Short mmCIF file of C-alpha atoms in Angstrom, two decimals:
data_model
loop_
_atom_site.label_atom_id
_atom_site.label_comp_id
_atom_site.label_asym_id
_atom_site.label_seq_id
_atom_site.Cartn_x
_atom_site.Cartn_y
_atom_site.Cartn_z
CA MET A 599 -31.19 -28.91 54.44
CA ALA A 600 -30.23 -31.10 57.33
CA LYS A 601 -32.89 -29.58 59.65
CA ASN A 602 -36.38 -28.14 59.56
CA LEU A 603 -36.77 -24.54 58.44
CA ALA A 604 -36.82 -22.01 61.29
CA VAL A 605 -37.04 -18.49 59.82
CA THR A 606 -39.33 -15.79 61.15
CA THR A 607 -38.96 -13.21 58.44
CA PHE A 608 -39.54 -13.24 54.66
CA ALA A 609 -36.62 -12.69 52.28
CA ASP A 610 -37.51 -8.95 52.13
CA GLY A 611 -37.11 -8.62 55.92
CA THR A 612 -40.82 -8.48 56.74
CA LYS A 613 -41.68 -10.34 59.95
CA ILE A 614 -44.00 -13.30 59.63
CA GLU A 615 -46.73 -13.31 62.20
CA GLN A 616 -46.14 -15.61 65.15
CA VAL A 617 -49.50 -16.97 66.16
CA GLN A 618 -49.92 -18.63 69.55
CA SER A 619 -53.58 -18.91 70.51
CA ASP A 620 -55.83 -21.51 68.94
CA GLU A 621 -58.32 -18.79 67.97
CA GLU A 622 -55.67 -16.63 66.24
CA TRP A 623 -54.27 -19.67 64.39
CA ILE A 624 -57.73 -20.42 63.04
CA LYS A 625 -58.34 -16.78 62.18
CA ALA A 626 -55.04 -16.50 60.32
CA GLY A 627 -55.95 -19.59 58.26
CA ASN A 628 -59.42 -18.36 57.56
CA GLU A 629 -58.05 -14.93 56.42
CA LYS A 630 -55.28 -16.61 54.40
CA ARG A 631 -52.57 -14.82 56.37
CA PRO A 632 -49.04 -16.23 56.67
CA ALA A 633 -48.36 -17.56 60.22
CA TRP A 634 -45.88 -19.61 62.14
CA CYS A 635 -45.56 -21.12 65.61
CA TYR A 636 -43.38 -23.38 67.74
CA TYR A 637 -44.97 -26.63 68.77
CA GLU A 638 -47.13 -25.78 71.79
CA ASN A 639 -45.67 -22.26 71.51
CA ASP A 640 -42.55 -23.57 73.29
CA SER A 641 -39.35 -21.93 71.88
CA GLU A 642 -37.30 -24.74 73.44
CA LYS A 643 -39.13 -27.19 71.21
CA GLY A 644 -38.39 -24.87 68.32
CA LYS A 645 -34.68 -25.28 68.95
CA THR A 646 -35.05 -29.03 68.30
CA TYR A 647 -37.94 -29.30 65.83
CA GLY A 648 -37.92 -26.00 64.01
CA ILE A 649 -41.06 -24.05 63.18
CA LEU A 650 -44.53 -25.04 61.99
CA TYR A 651 -45.83 -22.87 59.11
CA ASN A 652 -49.22 -22.57 57.41
CA TRP A 653 -49.12 -22.84 53.69
CA PHE A 654 -49.85 -19.15 53.31
CA ALA A 655 -46.38 -18.48 54.80
CA ALA A 656 -44.72 -21.06 52.57
CA ALA A 657 -46.30 -19.67 49.40
CA ASP A 658 -45.99 -15.99 50.16
CA PRO A 659 -44.45 -14.02 47.25
CA ARG A 660 -42.08 -12.25 49.65
CA GLY A 661 -40.22 -15.51 49.86
CA LEU A 662 -39.99 -17.80 52.93
CA ILE A 663 -37.47 -20.14 51.45
CA PRO A 664 -33.82 -19.07 51.31
CA LYS A 665 -32.40 -18.23 47.93
CA GLY A 666 -31.02 -21.25 46.10
CA TRP A 667 -33.45 -23.62 47.84
CA HIS A 668 -37.07 -24.68 47.31
CA VAL A 669 -39.89 -26.67 48.91
CA PRO A 670 -39.66 -30.11 47.23
CA SER A 671 -42.56 -31.34 45.13
CA LYS A 672 -44.29 -34.57 45.90
CA ALA A 673 -42.45 -36.05 42.89
CA GLU A 674 -39.15 -35.05 44.35
CA TRP A 675 -39.98 -36.76 47.69
CA ILE A 676 -41.08 -39.88 45.77
CA THR A 677 -37.78 -39.83 43.79
CA ALA A 678 -35.83 -39.65 47.07
CA ALA A 679 -37.95 -42.46 48.54
CA THR A 680 -37.31 -44.64 45.51
CA ALA A 681 -33.58 -44.10 45.89
CA LEU A 682 -33.85 -45.22 49.45
CA GLY A 683 -35.55 -48.48 48.66
CA GLY A 684 -39.11 -47.41 48.02
CA ILE A 685 -41.92 -45.71 49.86
CA SER A 686 -42.50 -48.59 52.18
CA GLU A 687 -38.98 -48.47 53.54
CA ALA A 688 -37.84 -44.84 53.07
CA GLY A 689 -39.38 -43.51 56.29
CA ASP A 690 -36.98 -45.48 58.43
CA LYS A 691 -34.00 -44.23 56.47
CA LEU A 692 -35.23 -40.59 56.66
CA LYS A 693 -36.06 -40.64 60.37
CA SER A 694 -33.65 -39.35 62.99
CA ALA A 695 -32.00 -41.96 65.21
CA THR A 696 -33.47 -40.28 68.33
CA LEU A 697 -36.58 -38.47 69.60
CA TRP A 698 -39.20 -40.93 68.23
CA GLN A 699 -41.48 -42.24 70.97
CA GLU A 700 -41.38 -45.90 71.89
CA VAL A 701 -44.72 -47.54 71.06
CA SER A 702 -45.86 -50.77 72.66
CA GLY A 703 -42.26 -51.47 73.72
CA ILE A 704 -40.97 -51.04 70.16
CA ASN A 705 -38.19 -48.58 69.45
CA ARG A 706 -39.52 -46.29 66.66
CA ASN A 707 -36.31 -44.31 66.00
CA GLY A 708 -35.03 -44.47 62.44
CA SER A 709 -31.67 -45.39 61.05
CA ASN A 710 -31.12 -41.92 59.51
CA SER A 711 -28.98 -43.70 56.96
CA SER A 712 -29.97 -41.00 54.44
CA GLY A 713 -28.58 -38.22 56.58
CA PHE A 714 -31.96 -36.44 56.33
CA ASN A 715 -32.49 -36.53 60.14
CA GLY A 716 -36.35 -36.40 59.86
CA LEU A 717 -37.72 -35.25 63.19
CA PRO A 718 -41.14 -36.06 64.78
CA GLY A 719 -42.03 -32.37 65.07
CA GLY A 720 -45.78 -32.94 65.01
CA LEU A 721 -48.32 -30.55 63.45
CA ARG A 722 -50.92 -27.94 64.22
CA PHE A 723 -54.45 -28.39 63.02
CA GLY A 724 -56.10 -25.62 61.02
CA THR A 725 -59.62 -26.45 62.17
CA ASP A 726 -59.16 -26.01 65.93
CA GLY A 727 -55.54 -24.80 66.34
CA LYS A 728 -54.60 -27.81 68.48
CA PHE A 729 -51.16 -29.46 68.34
CA ASP A 730 -50.63 -33.19 67.81
CA ALA A 731 -48.11 -35.91 67.04
CA LEU A 732 -44.93 -34.59 68.66
CA GLY A 733 -42.64 -37.61 68.99
CA ILE A 734 -44.71 -39.75 66.62
CA GLY A 735 -44.95 -37.89 63.31
CA GLY A 736 -43.03 -35.56 61.07
CA HIS A 737 -45.33 -33.66 58.74
CA PHE A 738 -43.83 -31.74 55.79
CA TRP A 739 -45.26 -29.44 53.12
CA THR A 740 -44.63 -30.27 49.50
CA SER A 741 -44.98 -27.71 46.68
CA THR A 742 -47.57 -29.86 44.95
CA GLN A 743 -51.16 -28.61 45.13
CA HIS A 744 -53.90 -31.19 45.82
CA ASN A 745 -56.84 -28.92 45.12
CA GLY A 746 -57.94 -25.35 45.69
CA GLU A 747 -57.90 -25.79 49.51
CA SER A 748 -55.03 -28.13 50.14
CA MET A 749 -51.49 -29.22 49.27
CA GLN A 750 -49.94 -32.62 49.14
CA SER A 751 -47.94 -33.33 52.31
CA ILE A 752 -45.39 -35.96 53.28
CA ASN A 753 -45.62 -37.67 56.62
CA ILE A 754 -43.07 -39.78 58.32
CA GLY A 755 -44.69 -41.75 61.10
CA ILE A 756 -43.82 -44.39 63.62
CA GLY A 757 -43.56 -47.08 60.90
CA HIS A 758 -41.11 -47.47 58.09
CA ALA A 759 -43.21 -45.96 55.27
CA LEU A 760 -43.40 -42.49 53.79
CA VAL A 761 -47.04 -41.41 53.50
CA SER A 762 -48.42 -38.76 51.20
CA GLY A 763 -51.79 -37.10 51.56
CA PRO A 764 -53.65 -33.78 51.29
CA ALA A 765 -53.36 -31.15 53.99
CA SER A 766 -55.34 -27.99 54.35
CA PHE A 767 -53.52 -24.71 53.71
CA LYS A 768 -54.44 -23.81 57.28
CA PHE A 769 -52.44 -26.58 58.97
CA GLY A 770 -49.06 -26.00 60.57
CA TYR A 771 -46.41 -28.29 59.13
CA SER A 772 -42.61 -28.36 59.00
CA ILE A 773 -40.68 -27.34 55.87
CA ARG A 774 -37.57 -29.11 54.72
CA CYS A 775 -35.91 -27.43 51.71
CA ILE A 776 -33.74 -28.89 48.93
CA LYS A 777 -31.22 -27.18 46.72
CA ASP A 778 -32.36 -25.76 43.42
#
């Protein structure tokens, strides 16, 4: 997909709970309920950056991901990064050419030479429900489990590298799908 996922219903038509308050975001995570939100609950930001989902929404058996697509595994992200010159350079080629904040006078926009158009859509923490990193980080779910409480995630930051690390099921991250 050329943009972040932005669906609010499962494949069977059931609405996914939109959670706005910090308290309700934390509660949804603690209760393992599927949830989504716009960054800072601003639908205008959703038009640009898509939706942030907790992992319970991504993994729900009713199906969040459109038919014929899937959430890429960590290995699939690494394969893509390798094709783009390696993990240390892939971030720049995946990043959009606009919307990345300038840092210390340095333009942090990417080349988007891959056509991926990775956006700095930020994230929502599962521990306190706060938002962070709009303009400086794109955080994406993978389908690879880290342990019983977290998944592997892929982060595109202000540098050139692609970074992988664990993320609690309760966090709000973007989803970018690939074809089956």
